XYZ file of C-alpha atoms in Angstrom:
164
model
C 34.692 -39.399 34.830
C 33.712 -39.214 38.456
C 33.677 -36.138 40.636
C 32.617 -35.783 44.240
C 32.213 -32.918 46.580
C 31.266 -32.933 50.233
C 30.299 -30.000 52.365
C 29.386 -29.660 56.002
C 26.733 -27.074 56.783
C 25.329 -25.861 60.052
C 22.001 -24.136 60.401
C 20.126 -23.530 63.629
C 22.414 -25.879 65.534
C 21.940 -28.765 63.087
C 24.982 -30.037 61.220
C 24.426 -31.999 58.057
C 26.588 -33.333 55.282
C 25.615 -32.562 51.710
C 27.237 -34.464 48.888
C 26.928 -34.473 45.153
C 28.400 -37.177 42.946
C 28.485 -36.930 39.153
C 29.162 -40.114 37.220
C 29.593 -40.404 33.456
C 29.436 -43.909 32.012
C 29.846 -44.103 28.202
C 27.139 -41.791 26.837
C 24.809 -42.005 29.832
C 25.108 -39.487 32.607
C 23.764 -40.148 36.039
C 23.706 -37.552 38.762
C 23.398 -38.611 42.364
C 22.430 -35.906 44.796
C 22.123 -36.357 48.555
C 19.164 -34.364 49.870
C 17.305 -34.047 53.109
C 13.949 -34.843 51.470
C 12.324 -35.949 48.233
C 8.670 -35.134 47.602
C 6.692 -36.904 44.906
C 4.081 -34.732 43.216
C 3.616 -30.978 42.842
C -0.042 -30.734 43.762
C -1.360 -28.885 46.806
C 0.215 -31.288 49.327
C 3.531 -31.595 47.495
C 3.981 -27.836 47.174
C 3.057 -27.327 50.812
C 5.584 -30.000 51.842
C 8.252 -28.284 49.722
C 7.503 -24.897 51.292
C 7.392 -26.272 54.857
C 10.569 -28.364 54.555
C 12.436 -25.461 52.943
C 11.344 -23.176 55.789
C 13.016 -25.639 58.191
C 16.284 -25.250 56.269
C 16.151 -28.635 54.562
C 17.320 -29.366 51.015
C 14.297 -30.633 49.077
C 13.540 -31.847 45.581
C 10.081 -32.481 44.123
C 9.496 -34.822 41.184
C 6.345 -34.195 39.133
C 5.188 -36.242 36.151
C 3.254 -33.343 34.606
C 4.863 -30.390 32.828
C 3.684 -27.969 35.528
C 2.317 -27.713 39.078
C -1.242 -28.548 40.030
C -1.484 -32.297 40.571
C -5.090 -33.384 40.106
C -6.042 -29.869 39.074
C -3.489 -29.963 36.261
C -4.742 -33.280 34.875
C -8.511 -33.076 35.418
C -9.677 -30.571 32.817
C -13.071 -32.016 32.007
C -16.014 -29.617 31.517
C -17.514 -28.558 34.827
C -14.610 -29.648 37.024
C -14.715 -27.626 40.225
C -14.091 -27.773 43.935
C -16.819 -29.266 46.141
C -15.959 -27.100 49.158
C -16.014 -23.326 49.362
C -13.063 -21.742 47.628
C -11.924 -19.878 50.736
C -11.564 -23.247 52.472
C -9.637 -24.724 49.551
C -6.568 -22.556 49.768
C -3.387 -22.489 51.799
C -4.049 -21.209 55.319
C -0.412 -21.185 56.498
C 0.082 -17.661 55.135
C -2.180 -14.717 55.893
C -0.474 -12.890 53.023
C -1.514 -15.557 50.516
C -5.058 -15.599 51.880
C -5.391 -11.820 51.658
C -3.835 -11.345 48.217
C -5.883 -13.919 46.307
C -9.532 -13.189 45.500
C -11.716 -16.102 44.472
C -14.280 -15.234 41.810
C -16.776 -17.976 42.713
C -17.995 -19.606 45.894
C -17.000 -23.024 44.457
C -13.965 -22.469 42.243
C -13.661 -24.061 38.828
C -10.654 -26.120 37.761
C -9.108 -23.277 35.724
C -9.285 -20.892 38.688
C -7.844 -23.467 41.091
C -5.007 -24.093 38.642
C -4.389 -20.329 38.345
C -4.280 -20.145 42.149
C -1.746 -22.956 42.606
C 0.427 -21.490 39.817
C 0.243 -18.091 41.508
C 1.330 -19.631 44.830
C 4.182 -21.535 43.139
C 5.410 -18.265 41.625
C 4.880 -16.198 44.772
C 6.877 -18.654 46.917
C 9.428 -19.465 44.174
C 8.635 -23.167 44.441
C 9.350 -24.236 40.853
C 13.123 -23.970 41.306
C 13.089 -27.191 43.341
C 10.624 -29.094 41.135
C 11.693 -31.410 38.319
C 8.823 -31.632 35.825
C 8.018 -34.332 33.263
C 9.702 -36.891 35.510
C 8.252 -39.964 37.176
C 9.714 -41.721 40.186
C 10.143 -45.384 39.256
C 11.544 -46.611 42.562
C 12.149 -45.474 46.111
C 14.159 -47.916 48.225
C 14.958 -47.464 51.898
C 18.390 -48.618 53.066
C 17.487 -49.836 56.536
C 21.108 -49.604 57.684
C 21.658 -45.939 56.824
C 17.957 -44.947 56.902
C 18.364 -43.155 53.572
C 16.118 -43.474 50.550
C 17.477 -44.041 47.067
C 15.046 -42.590 44.555
C 15.324 -43.369 40.844
C 13.419 -41.553 38.098
C 12.343 -42.571 34.611
C 15.121 -40.349 33.236
C 17.753 -42.414 35.052
C 18.455 -39.791 37.687
C 19.234 -41.131 41.149
C 19.007 -39.097 44.352
C 19.325 -40.080 47.981
C 17.470 -38.499 50.867
C 16.803 -38.934 54.558
C 13.062 -38.455 54.012
C 10.804 -39.474 51.160
């Protein structure tokens, strides 16, 4: 079975073509999705990239190997893990609302508090809806003719994007 759909969209004077192709081969299913951007990792930088690209009207997908957001702060849970800069400097500064609503409890935040913060931001900005968790990117190949990336995950999913 193979199904395709194409759609032209225009936003802020920019026209782009979005396409989704679904292919079923025997028992394996592979979904190919054409996006504007793929981001690898849902840590501080990855979530910021997702938020910023979305705000520009781009279609974005984040792949994260962990079961939740946080990047380094998700994985590094050793006793005493904390930030080595002041907490107020280790938060997103692109939003006055985020800065004003979150109250750090320590001058140098611990790993659990940093993880609570990044989870709070992910919820506040509804970022999880564009993140695929428990998924590793196994290849990202640039087609130099079309200038599109083909990204393949460890689950067999394939997506294409202009930016990666």
